[in-house]
Short mmCIF file of C-alpha atoms and ligand atoms in Angstrom, two decimals:
data_model
loop_
_atom_site.label_atom_id
_atom_site.label_comp_id
_atom_site.label_asym_id
_atom_site.label_seq_id
_atom_site.Cartn_x
_atom_site.Cartn_y
_atom_site.Cartn_z
CA MET Y 14 31.63 20.11 -4.44
CA TYR Y 15 27.67 20.04 -5.75
CA ASN Y 16 28.39 18.12 -8.73
CA SER Y 17 25.05 17.81 -11.96
CA MET Y 18 23.95 15.13 -9.95
CA LYS Y 19 22.98 17.00 -7.29
CA ARG Y 20 21.01 19.14 -9.38
CA SER Y 21 17.79 17.46 -9.58
CA SER Y 22 15.75 19.74 -7.51
CA TRP Y 23 13.50 21.96 -8.99
CA TYR Y 24 14.41 24.92 -7.07
CA GLU Y 25 17.45 24.26 -8.46
CA ASN Y 26 16.03 24.55 -11.91
CA THR Y 27 14.01 27.45 -11.23
CA VAL Y 28 13.84 31.02 -12.22
CA PHE Y 29 12.70 33.40 -9.45
CA TYR Y 30 10.76 35.77 -10.39
CA GLU Y 31 10.85 38.82 -6.58
CA ILE Y 32 7.35 40.09 -6.53
CA TYR Y 33 7.34 43.54 -3.78
CA VAL Y 34 3.35 42.97 -3.19
CA PRO Y 35 3.28 46.63 -1.68
CA SER Y 36 3.73 47.66 -5.68
CA PHE Y 37 4.15 44.85 -8.06
CA CYS Y 38 0.25 44.81 -9.20
CA ASP Y 39 -3.05 46.77 -7.27
CA GLY Y 40 -5.56 44.91 -7.85
CA ASN Y 41 -8.37 47.20 -5.35
CA GLY Y 42 -7.39 50.63 -7.58
CA ASP Y 43 -6.00 51.91 -3.81
CA GLY Y 44 -3.21 52.49 -6.07
CA THR Y 45 -1.19 49.93 -4.19
CA GLY Y 46 0.51 46.66 -5.17
CA ASP Y 47 -2.44 44.26 -3.31
CA LEU Y 48 -2.81 39.79 -3.60
CA LYS Y 49 -5.39 39.75 -6.04
CA GLY Y 50 -2.77 41.81 -7.99
CA VAL Y 51 -1.12 38.86 -8.12
CA ILE Y 52 -3.21 36.49 -9.13
CA SER Y 53 -3.97 39.19 -11.68
CA ARG Y 54 -0.33 38.94 -13.04
CA ILE Y 55 -0.23 35.35 -12.66
CA PRO Y 56 -1.22 34.96 -16.51
CA TYR Y 57 1.37 36.97 -17.21
CA LEU Y 58 4.04 34.97 -15.60
CA ARG Y 59 3.66 32.33 -16.92
CA ARG Y 60 4.02 33.37 -20.62
CA LEU Y 61 7.69 35.01 -19.53
CA GLY Y 62 8.24 31.45 -18.94
CA ILE Y 63 9.09 31.77 -14.85
CA SER Y 64 8.66 29.24 -12.40
CA GLY Y 65 9.39 30.43 -9.49
CA ILE Y 66 7.73 33.69 -7.34
CA TRP Y 67 9.17 34.72 -4.00
CA LEU Y 68 6.64 36.84 -2.19
CA THR Y 69 7.08 39.24 0.66
CA PRO Y 70 5.73 39.76 3.63
CA PHE Y 71 2.10 40.75 3.06
CA TYR Y 72 1.21 39.80 7.13
CA PRO Y 73 -0.58 41.58 9.03
CA SER Y 74 1.84 44.48 10.00
CA PRO Y 75 1.69 48.30 10.60
CA ARG Y 76 3.91 48.60 7.50
CA VAL Y 77 6.91 50.79 9.41
CA ASP Y 78 9.31 48.77 7.75
CA ASN Y 79 7.02 47.56 4.87
CA GLY Y 80 5.80 44.35 5.89
CA TYR Y 81 9.51 43.01 7.70
CA ASP Y 82 7.52 44.14 10.27
CA ILE Y 83 5.11 41.72 11.22
CA SER Y 84 2.31 41.46 13.86
CA ASP Y 85 0.25 38.09 12.85
CA TYR Y 86 2.29 35.78 11.44
CA ARG Y 87 -0.25 33.69 10.54
CA ASP Y 88 -3.52 35.93 8.51
CA VAL Y 89 -3.17 38.67 5.39
CA ASP Y 90 -2.69 42.06 5.96
CA PRO Y 91 -5.95 43.58 5.05
CA ALA Y 92 -4.30 46.30 2.87
CA PHE Y 93 -3.13 43.32 1.02
CA GLY Y 94 -5.70 41.22 0.88
CA THR Y 95 -7.65 38.01 2.94
CA LEU Y 96 -6.59 34.46 3.23
CA ALA Y 97 -8.66 33.02 1.30
CA ASP Y 98 -7.08 35.27 -1.80
CA PHE Y 99 -3.32 33.19 -0.61
CA ASP Y 100 -4.87 30.45 -1.07
CA MET Y 101 -6.26 31.24 -4.38
CA LEU Y 102 -3.18 33.13 -5.22
CA LEU Y 103 -1.94 29.94 -4.32
CA GLN Y 104 -3.95 26.94 -6.46
CA LYS Y 105 -3.59 30.08 -9.71
CA ALA Y 106 0.54 30.16 -9.26
CA HIS Y 107 0.39 25.74 -8.70
CA GLN Y 108 -2.17 25.08 -12.16
CA ALA Y 109 0.11 27.74 -13.80
CA GLY Y 110 3.39 25.75 -12.63
CA ILE Y 111 5.08 28.02 -10.77
CA ARG Y 112 5.99 27.56 -7.75
CA VAL Y 113 5.77 30.17 -4.84
CA ILE Y 114 7.99 30.78 -1.46
CA LEU Y 115 7.47 33.06 0.77
CA ASP Y 116 9.80 35.54 2.75
CA MET Y 117 9.75 34.81 6.59
CA VAL Y 118 10.60 37.48 8.97
CA LEU Y 119 11.86 34.94 12.27
CA ASN Y 120 14.66 37.27 13.35
CA HIS Y 121 12.26 40.01 14.56
CA THR Y 122 8.21 40.84 14.88
CA SER Y 123 6.71 44.17 14.77
CA ASP Y 124 5.99 45.65 18.53
CA HIS Y 125 2.60 45.50 17.79
CA HIS Y 126 3.05 41.69 18.10
CA PRO Y 127 0.55 40.68 21.48
CA TRP Y 128 3.87 38.25 22.07
CA PHE Y 129 5.95 41.90 22.94
CA ARG Y 130 2.82 43.64 24.40
CA GLU Y 131 3.00 40.29 26.48
CA SER Y 132 5.88 39.88 27.52
CA ARG Y 133 6.19 43.97 28.34
CA SER Y 134 3.81 43.36 30.61
CA SER Y 135 4.82 42.03 33.08
CA ALA Y 136 8.69 40.62 34.64
CA HIS Y 137 5.59 37.41 35.42
CA SER Y 138 4.27 36.98 31.80
CA PRO Y 139 4.93 33.87 29.91
CA TYR Y 140 6.20 36.52 27.36
CA ARG Y 141 8.61 37.93 28.80
CA ASP Y 142 11.47 34.90 27.24
CA TYR Y 143 9.81 36.37 23.58
CA TYR Y 144 12.86 38.50 23.76
CA LEU Y 145 15.55 40.41 24.76
CA TRP Y 146 15.71 42.00 28.41
CA GLU Y 147 18.14 43.71 30.29
CA LYS Y 148 18.61 46.20 32.77
CA GLU Y 149 21.34 48.02 31.82
CA ILE Y 150 22.86 48.57 28.40
CA PRO Y 151 25.01 45.79 27.72
CA CYS Y 152 26.93 46.62 25.34
CA ASN Y 153 27.31 49.39 22.67
CA TRP Y 154 25.42 47.29 19.56
CA GLU Y 155 23.92 49.31 16.78
CA SER Y 156 20.05 48.68 15.00
CA PHE Y 157 21.22 48.98 10.95
CA PHE Y 158 18.84 50.72 10.52
CA ASP Y 159 18.42 53.75 13.73
CA GLY Y 160 21.21 53.83 16.49
CA ASN Y 161 21.71 52.37 19.20
CA ALA Y 162 19.60 48.73 19.29
CA TRP Y 163 19.02 49.17 22.71
CA GLU Y 164 15.28 50.55 23.67
CA TYR Y 165 14.15 51.52 27.05
CA ASP Y 166 10.90 50.31 27.63
CA ASP Y 167 8.54 51.81 30.37
CA THR Y 168 6.31 50.10 30.76
CA ALA Y 169 8.63 46.65 31.48
CA GLY Y 170 11.25 49.52 32.95
CA MET Y 171 14.31 47.48 31.00
CA TYR Y 172 15.75 47.38 27.32
CA TYR Y 173 15.73 44.94 24.08
CA TYR Y 174 16.84 44.85 21.83
CA HIS Y 175 16.39 45.83 18.02
CA ALA Y 176 18.45 44.64 15.83
CA PHE Y 177 16.51 46.70 13.17
CA SER Y 178 14.09 49.38 14.21
CA LYS Y 179 13.01 49.42 17.51
CA LYS Y 180 9.56 49.25 16.04
CA GLN Y 181 11.15 45.61 15.16
CA VAL Y 182 11.77 44.01 17.99
CA CYS Y 183 14.32 40.66 17.46
CA LEU Y 184 12.98 37.40 19.64
CA ASN Y 185 15.38 35.38 21.97
CA TRP Y 186 16.20 32.76 19.62
CA SER Y 187 17.60 30.71 23.20
CA CYS Y 188 13.63 30.43 24.45
CA LEU Y 189 12.67 27.32 24.02
CA GLN Y 190 8.94 28.40 23.17
CA VAL Y 191 10.08 30.99 20.59
CA ARG Y 192 11.74 28.50 18.44
CA ARG Y 193 8.27 25.87 19.22
CA GLU Y 194 5.48 29.39 18.20
CA CYS Y 195 8.30 29.24 14.56
CA ALA Y 196 8.31 26.27 14.00
CA GLU Y 197 4.93 26.30 14.17
CA ILE Y 198 4.20 28.73 12.29
CA LEU Y 199 5.88 27.08 9.40
CA ARG Y 200 4.08 24.72 9.71
CA PHE Y 201 1.59 26.89 8.70
CA TRP Y 202 2.29 28.03 5.91
CA LEU Y 203 3.22 24.08 4.65
CA ASP Y 204 -0.08 22.82 5.91
CA ARG Y 205 -1.83 26.10 3.28
CA GLY Y 206 0.77 24.17 0.20
CA VAL Y 207 2.98 26.58 -0.06
CA ASP Y 208 7.32 25.69 -1.99
CA GLY Y 209 9.65 27.07 0.82
CA PHE Y 210 10.97 29.94 2.62
CA ARG Y 211 12.68 32.93 1.61
CA LEU Y 212 14.14 33.71 5.85
CA ASP Y 213 14.80 37.40 6.33
CA VAL Y 214 18.92 38.01 7.24
CA ILE Y 215 18.42 34.43 9.28
CA ASN Y 216 22.27 34.80 10.79
CA PHE Y 217 21.60 37.31 12.91
CA LEU Y 218 19.82 35.41 15.00
CA LYS Y 219 20.04 35.69 19.00
CA THR Y 220 20.80 32.59 19.85
CA ASP Y 221 23.47 33.40 22.52
CA ARG Y 222 22.79 36.20 25.97
CA SER Y 223 26.79 35.26 26.49
CA ALA Y 224 27.49 37.37 22.89
CA PHE Y 225 26.10 40.97 24.76
CA GLY Y 226 29.64 40.28 27.21
CA PHE Y 227 31.83 41.45 24.29
CA ASP Y 228 31.59 45.14 22.44
CA ASN Y 229 31.72 45.02 18.71
CA PRO Y 230 34.62 47.06 17.17
CA VAL Y 231 34.30 50.65 15.71
CA GLU Y 232 36.49 52.02 12.86
CA ASN Y 233 36.24 55.00 11.54
CA GLY Y 234 33.12 55.48 13.32
CA VAL Y 235 31.26 53.16 11.61
CA MET Y 236 30.79 49.78 13.76
CA ARG Y 237 31.44 46.79 12.74
CA HIS Y 238 28.65 43.89 13.64
CA ILE Y 239 31.17 41.10 14.72
CA TYR Y 240 29.39 39.86 17.76
CA ASP Y 241 25.94 40.66 17.03
CA LYS Y 242 26.11 37.71 14.29
CA ASN Y 243 25.97 34.04 13.73
CA GLN Y 244 25.94 33.39 17.42
CA LYS Y 245 27.33 30.53 18.80
CA GLY Y 246 23.44 28.15 18.14
CA ILE Y 247 22.25 29.55 15.16
CA TYR Y 248 23.23 26.06 12.68
CA ASP Y 249 21.39 24.39 15.78
CA ALA Y 250 18.63 27.22 15.42
CA ILE Y 251 19.20 26.44 11.54
CA LYS Y 252 19.24 22.98 12.03
CA GLU Y 253 15.75 23.00 13.54
CA ILE Y 254 14.10 25.39 11.35
CA SER Y 255 14.99 22.82 8.14
CA ASN Y 256 14.37 19.96 9.71
CA VAL Y 257 10.25 21.57 10.38
CA VAL Y 258 10.50 22.09 6.91
CA HIS Y 259 12.00 19.68 4.90
CA ALA Y 260 9.64 17.20 7.67
CA TYR Y 261 6.87 18.03 4.17
CA PRO Y 262 9.07 16.49 1.27
CA GLY Y 263 10.88 18.79 -1.45
CA LYS Y 264 10.32 22.09 -0.08
CA TYR Y 265 13.41 25.09 -0.43
CA LEU Y 266 14.59 27.06 2.60
CA LEU Y 267 16.74 29.93 0.70
CA GLY Y 268 18.56 32.36 3.18
CA GLU Y 269 19.50 35.25 3.25
CA ILE Y 270 22.01 35.95 5.38
CA GLY Y 271 23.79 39.87 5.30
CA GLU Y 272 27.65 38.45 4.40
CA ASP Y 273 30.66 39.38 2.31
CA ASP Y 274 32.49 36.04 2.46
CA LEU Y 275 32.10 33.52 0.66
CA TYR Y 276 32.92 30.61 2.63
CA LEU Y 277 30.49 31.48 6.06
CA ILE Y 278 27.26 31.50 3.48
CA LYS Y 279 27.84 28.40 2.40
CA SER Y 280 28.41 27.20 6.00
CA TYR Y 281 25.07 27.81 6.54
CA VAL Y 282 24.19 25.92 3.50
CA GLY Y 283 24.14 21.84 3.38
CA GLU Y 284 22.66 18.73 4.39
CA GLY Y 285 19.97 19.67 7.27
CA LEU Y 286 21.03 23.42 7.11
CA LEU Y 287 19.60 25.86 3.41
CA ASP Y 288 19.67 24.70 0.97
CA SER Y 289 20.71 27.51 -0.85
CA ALA Y 290 21.66 31.31 0.16
CA PHE Y 291 21.75 34.29 -1.83
CA GLN Y 292 25.63 35.43 -2.88
CA PHE Y 293 25.33 39.50 -2.45
CA ASN Y 294 29.25 39.36 -3.70
CA LEU Y 295 28.21 39.16 -6.77
CA GLY Y 296 24.20 40.58 -6.79
CA SER Y 297 25.27 44.01 -4.93
CA MET Y 298 28.69 44.99 -7.15
CA GLU Y 299 28.01 48.87 -7.37
CA LYS Y 300 29.00 49.01 -11.24
CA LEU Y 301 29.45 46.97 -14.30
CA ASP Y 302 33.01 45.90 -13.66
CA VAL Y 303 32.96 42.72 -15.92
CA ALA Y 304 36.96 41.55 -14.79
CA TYR Y 305 34.97 41.44 -11.08
CA VAL Y 306 31.93 39.03 -12.78
CA ALA Y 307 34.04 36.44 -13.94
CA GLU Y 308 36.67 36.74 -10.40
CA GLN Y 309 33.14 35.72 -8.66
CA LEU Y 310 32.12 33.53 -10.97
CA ARG Y 311 35.59 32.10 -10.21
CA ARG Y 312 35.13 31.96 -6.49
CA MET Y 313 31.76 30.36 -6.45
CA GLU Y 314 32.76 27.68 -7.99
CA ALA Y 315 35.66 27.04 -6.69
CA GLU Y 316 33.90 26.75 -3.29
CA GLY Y 317 31.07 24.77 -4.88
CA VAL Y 318 29.16 27.48 -4.66
CA TYR Y 319 25.55 26.99 -6.80
CA PRO Y 320 25.14 30.48 -7.20
CA THR Y 321 22.32 32.61 -6.82
CA LEU Y 322 21.84 35.67 -9.95
CA PHE Y 323 20.41 38.33 -9.24
CA PHE Y 324 21.16 41.83 -9.57
CA SER Y 325 17.86 43.93 -8.66
CA SER Y 326 15.70 43.71 -5.87
CA HIS Y 327 13.68 45.24 -2.58
CA ASP Y 328 17.37 46.60 -1.21
CA MET Y 329 18.79 47.86 -3.80
CA ARG Y 330 19.06 50.53 -6.62
CA ARG Y 331 18.00 48.07 -9.89
CA HIS Y 332 19.93 46.85 -12.52
CA PHE Y 333 18.89 48.95 -14.56
CA ASN Y 334 20.35 52.03 -12.84
CA ARG Y 335 23.26 51.31 -11.35
CA LEU Y 336 24.77 48.92 -13.73
CA CYS Y 337 23.53 50.27 -17.48
CA GLY Y 338 23.30 53.14 -16.93
CA LYS Y 339 19.90 52.96 -18.20
CA ASP Y 340 21.24 51.38 -21.50
CA LEU Y 341 19.51 49.01 -22.87
CA VAL Y 342 21.88 46.43 -24.21
CA LYS Y 343 23.73 46.79 -21.04
CA ALA Y 344 19.97 45.45 -19.77
CA GLU Y 345 20.06 42.79 -21.96
CA LEU Y 346 23.41 41.11 -22.02
CA LEU Y 347 22.94 41.05 -17.80
CA ALA Y 348 19.26 39.28 -18.74
CA VAL Y 349 21.59 36.90 -20.97
CA PHE Y 350 24.01 36.33 -18.09
CA LEU Y 351 20.86 36.47 -15.63
CA LEU Y 352 19.24 33.08 -17.77
CA THR Y 353 22.50 31.74 -19.07
CA ALA Y 354 25.33 31.97 -16.06
CA LYS Y 355 25.46 28.72 -13.88
CA GLY Y 356 23.02 29.48 -10.63
CA ILE Y 357 19.71 29.97 -9.40
CA PRO Y 358 18.83 33.60 -11.30
CA PHE Y 359 16.48 35.72 -8.76
CA LEU Y 360 15.05 38.36 -10.70
CA TYR Y 361 12.82 41.36 -9.70
CA GLN Y 362 9.89 43.33 -10.37
CA GLY Y 363 10.00 45.08 -13.68
CA GLU Y 364 13.31 44.93 -14.46
CA GLU Y 365 11.98 43.18 -17.65
CA ILE Y 366 10.30 45.84 -19.08
CA PRO Y 367 12.07 47.68 -17.90
CA MET Y 368 11.32 49.90 -15.41
CA GLU Y 369 13.69 52.75 -13.31
CA ASP Y 370 14.94 52.97 -10.32
CA LEU Y 371 12.33 55.39 -8.53
CA PRO Y 372 13.18 58.86 -8.62
CA VAL Y 373 13.68 60.62 -5.16
CA GLU Y 374 14.57 64.22 -5.45
CA SER Y 375 13.71 65.00 -2.41
CA PRO Y 376 12.80 64.35 2.05
CA ARG Y 377 9.75 64.34 0.89
CA ASP Y 378 10.77 61.20 -1.43
CA LEU Y 379 12.28 58.95 1.31
CA ARG Y 380 9.99 56.85 2.92
CA ASP Y 381 12.33 53.82 3.69
CA ILE Y 382 12.87 53.87 7.29
CA GLN Y 383 16.47 53.43 6.48
CA GLY Y 384 16.76 57.04 3.97
CA ARG Y 385 14.21 58.65 6.34
CA TYR Y 386 16.52 58.23 9.65
CA GLY Y 387 19.28 59.44 8.17
CA TYR Y 388 17.68 62.59 7.10
CA GLU Y 389 16.10 63.01 10.66
CA LYS Y 390 19.82 61.85 12.50
CA LYS Y 391 21.75 64.10 10.38
CA LEU Y 392 20.09 66.95 10.95
CA ALA Y 393 19.29 66.37 15.30
CA GLU Y 394 23.22 65.90 14.09
CA GLY Y 395 23.71 69.98 12.89
CA GLU Y 396 23.81 69.63 9.78
CA GLY Y 397 21.66 71.83 7.19
CA GLU Y 398 19.01 70.45 4.76
CA GLU Y 399 21.09 69.16 1.76
CA ALA Y 400 23.62 67.58 3.74
CA ALA Y 401 21.38 65.41 5.28
CA PHE Y 402 18.78 64.68 2.65
CA LEU Y 403 22.41 63.20 -0.08
CA TYR Y 404 23.35 61.30 3.28
CA ALA Y 405 19.48 59.83 3.75
CA ARG Y 406 19.46 59.18 -0.13
CA GLU Y 407 22.34 56.98 -0.19
CA ARG Y 408 20.59 54.89 2.65
CA SER Y 409 17.68 55.55 1.36
CA ARG Y 410 15.81 51.67 -0.42
CA ASP Y 411 13.35 53.65 -2.25
CA TYR Y 412 14.27 53.42 -5.30
CA ALA Y 413 13.41 50.20 -6.06
CA ARG Y 414 10.45 50.74 -4.43
CA GLY Y 415 8.31 52.34 -7.16
CA MET Y 416 4.75 51.06 -8.38
CA VAL Y 417 5.20 48.80 -11.50
CA ASP Y 418 3.92 50.76 -14.56
CA TRP Y 419 2.35 47.61 -16.26
CA GLU Y 420 2.70 50.47 -19.57
CA ARG Y 421 5.82 49.24 -20.17
CA GLU Y 422 5.40 46.49 -21.29
CA LYS Y 423 3.89 47.68 -24.67
CA TYR Y 424 6.69 50.35 -24.72
CA GLU Y 425 9.52 49.92 -27.67
CA ASP Y 426 12.34 49.60 -25.57
CA SER Y 427 10.63 46.92 -23.21
CA LEU Y 428 13.03 43.68 -22.90
CA VAL Y 429 10.04 42.11 -22.25
CA CYS Y 430 10.42 39.70 -25.71
CA ALA Y 431 13.87 39.23 -24.67
CA TYR Y 432 13.82 37.96 -21.16
CA ARG Y 433 10.97 35.45 -22.49
CA LYS Y 434 12.79 34.56 -25.20
CA LEU Y 435 15.64 33.88 -23.45
CA LEU Y 436 13.32 31.90 -20.86
CA ASP Y 437 12.64 29.56 -23.20
CA ILE Y 438 15.58 28.80 -24.98
CA ARG Y 439 16.46 27.94 -20.82
CA LYS Y 440 13.41 26.09 -20.76
CA SER Y 441 14.78 23.37 -24.05
CA HIS Y 442 18.66 23.93 -22.89
CA LEU Y 443 19.42 22.11 -19.78
CA SER Y 444 22.97 22.58 -19.78
CA LEU Y 445 21.85 26.55 -19.33
CA CYS Y 446 19.60 24.60 -16.07
CA MET Y 447 22.38 21.82 -14.87
CA GLY Y 448 25.65 22.25 -17.06
CA GLU Y 449 28.45 22.66 -15.67
CA TYR Y 450 31.27 24.75 -16.57
CA GLY Y 451 33.65 24.49 -19.37
CA GLU Y 452 35.82 27.47 -19.41
CA ILE Y 453 34.68 30.79 -18.29
CA ARG Y 454 36.69 34.71 -20.24
CA GLN Y 455 37.04 36.93 -19.41
CA GLN Y 456 38.97 40.23 -21.41
CA GLY Y 457 38.48 43.70 -21.31
CA GLY Y 458 34.18 44.23 -21.59
CA LEU Y 459 33.93 40.72 -22.67
CA LEU Y 460 33.00 38.15 -20.67
CA TYR Y 461 32.70 33.93 -22.13
CA TYR Y 462 31.36 31.27 -19.87
CA GLN Y 463 30.62 27.61 -22.19
CA ARG Y 464 28.05 25.67 -19.91
CA ILE Y 465 28.25 22.33 -20.56
CA TRP Y 466 25.08 19.24 -20.22
CA GLU Y 467 26.59 15.25 -21.59
CA LYS Y 468 26.80 16.00 -25.10
CA GLU Y 469 25.38 19.92 -25.87
CA LYS Y 470 28.02 22.09 -25.37
CA ILE Y 471 26.81 26.00 -25.80
CA GLY Y 472 29.68 28.88 -25.77
CA VAL Y 473 28.09 32.53 -24.29
CA TYR Y 474 29.88 36.54 -24.86
CA LEU Y 475 29.28 38.60 -23.60
CA CYS Y 476 30.61 42.11 -24.75
CA PHE Y 477 30.21 44.62 -22.29
CA GLY Y 478 32.72 47.15 -23.27
CA GLU Y 479 32.57 49.54 -26.47
CA GLY Y 480 34.33 46.60 -29.21
CA SER Y 481 31.84 43.85 -30.32
CA LEU Y 482 32.12 40.22 -31.23
CA THR Y 483 33.88 38.67 -34.16
CA VAL Y 484 32.75 35.01 -33.18
CA PRO Y 485 32.29 32.78 -36.49
CA TYR Y 486 28.07 33.39 -36.43
CA THR Y 487 26.60 30.15 -36.96
CA ASP Y 488 24.79 27.67 -34.35
CA VAL Y 489 23.69 30.52 -33.14
CA LEU Y 490 20.90 30.42 -30.33
CA TYR Y 491 20.96 34.13 -29.55
CA GLU Y 492 22.49 37.61 -30.22
CA VAL Y 493 21.97 40.87 -29.54
CA LYS Y 494 23.13 43.58 -31.35
CA ASP Y 495 23.07 47.86 -30.44
CA GLU Y 496 21.66 50.07 -32.68
CA LYS Y 497 24.64 50.84 -34.77
CA GLY Y 498 23.97 46.48 -35.79
CA ARG Y 499 26.97 45.54 -34.34
CA ILE Y 500 27.18 41.55 -32.55
CA ARG Y 501 27.96 42.71 -28.53
CA GLY Y 502 25.93 39.00 -27.38
CA ILE Y 503 25.89 35.71 -28.60
CA LEU Y 504 25.04 32.45 -27.12
CA ARG Y 505 25.34 29.77 -30.32
CA TYR Y 506 26.20 25.40 -29.84
CA GLU Y 507 29.88 25.37 -29.57
CA GLN Y 508 31.90 23.07 -31.29
CA GLU Y 509 35.41 24.53 -29.98
CA SER Y 510 36.32 27.05 -28.24
CA SER Y 511 35.95 30.11 -30.88
CA TRP Y 512 37.76 32.38 -28.14
CA CYS Y 513 40.13 33.48 -30.03
CA GLY Y 514 39.46 36.92 -31.54
CA ALA Y 515 36.70 36.34 -30.30
CA TYR Y 516 36.57 40.00 -29.48
CA SER Y 517 38.04 43.19 -31.51
CA LEU Y 518 37.68 47.38 -31.07
CA GLU Y 519 36.88 47.64 -35.07
CA PRO Y 520 32.83 47.39 -36.42
CA SER Y 521 32.30 43.59 -36.76
CA SER Y 522 31.01 42.04 -41.18
CA SER Y 523 28.18 42.44 -39.34
CA GLU Y 524 28.51 45.99 -39.29
C1 GLC R 620 15.54 42.21 5.12
C2 GLC R 620 14.35 42.47 3.69
C3 GLC R 620 14.82 44.25 4.35
C4 GLC R 620 14.63 44.25 5.53
C5 GLC R 620 15.38 43.93 6.33
C6 GLC R 620 15.09 44.27 7.69
O1 GLC R 620 17.35 42.49 4.70
O2 GLC R 620 15.30 42.61 2.87
O3 GLC R 620 14.17 44.54 3.29
O4 GLC R 620 14.37 45.72 6.44
O5 GLC R 620 15.46 42.25 5.86
O6 GLC R 620 13.58 43.31 8.45
#
């Protein structure tokens, strides 16, 4: 079980901000985001009060999957800038007290990567074993993006394996040389001074070729991905990565574990493994369900998981649309939650102003590979255009990837002041960063928890439902009011729990 003593690592007291580089800020006027754009926003990020950024891939890439298909791990794509820009970014961020972690995709490379070109060129190439080649398709595994996971390559005269698009070729992690190369790539960026990594789909590493002997079960036409992830040998591979990274003191290793099972997620975190992992069980919930949130908080407590807190990312719809239905009060309440519940917050670019989902209204708006493939697949199966589009729209991840409109910062409905104030309160109250939970309660649309650190006890009351709060209005650090002036959220110093009578369906006396 994590205890307060353990939470002395910087990352456990950091508020991260995800920067999806292609759409964060345009620094050279070409209409898309780049590293100069990121540099230009560092003063803003500093004033906002975040203390870490997660940069999504900016490496050279054909950008079939927006950079998650890397063709050179040691450089910057010219569309995003240069290595000198990167060094400048790191220096400026550090000067502003902001740490920087990089997205690192070690599961697969682009098919344009020189390793793959070499690998396919000859059976005798020293790179042949870098990827997973088979003479015949060995099992029924499907890729997550585009159908069969086995692609025939004319040059090699064999099939190669890809868990994502066929342009994202999976590396063979049972090959010693692949592991050595990946270690060198990590060192390259660590030597430049980065503070850690977010490891992309890290439990998908192919560490056990014998798993090809097993078909995945298919239920109601949907494949259950059993044998193509969490393979035998995965923990050893992650230990090796961890050894490389943690040989540099104070570096942070965060994993994207594509699982909902908390027990499994937790198994990747600990001494010699990852420092933390995303918990999608809470972060990707489809509807705002307060009982579910309370249940997940309790489960993470019971499992001894130190949570990551987020509701948005480049892979899901923005929570302003998805969970809040564009209701500003709910968005502010969720901001309070993200910045006061136990765990490491990961804000997504633009949620503070608040950006809305990009409209995806016609097949032309489908840019994401997952959406585009879904559309083509349905058309090929004989579906009409509309049905194909509706199917594809569900799968597309374009929604949260629109250019951030920085003009919104000045809008009246911007939440940026709320985020700033909450980040400020968090900084000056150890219970909100390091505290244990006291009570966690939920009743209808009301969520209540206490954070406790030594003598400091803070109560957080969040009323997502129709009622309003009737908590004694003393020692209040922060409040959320709705458009009628009713109190919907309170952060206050707690003497004892004021839960009883905290919630009322009547208008509160403050009205
Ligand atoms: C991760 C990334 C996602 C990408 C996938 C394949 O899930 O977040 O954007 O498409 O990995 O690399």
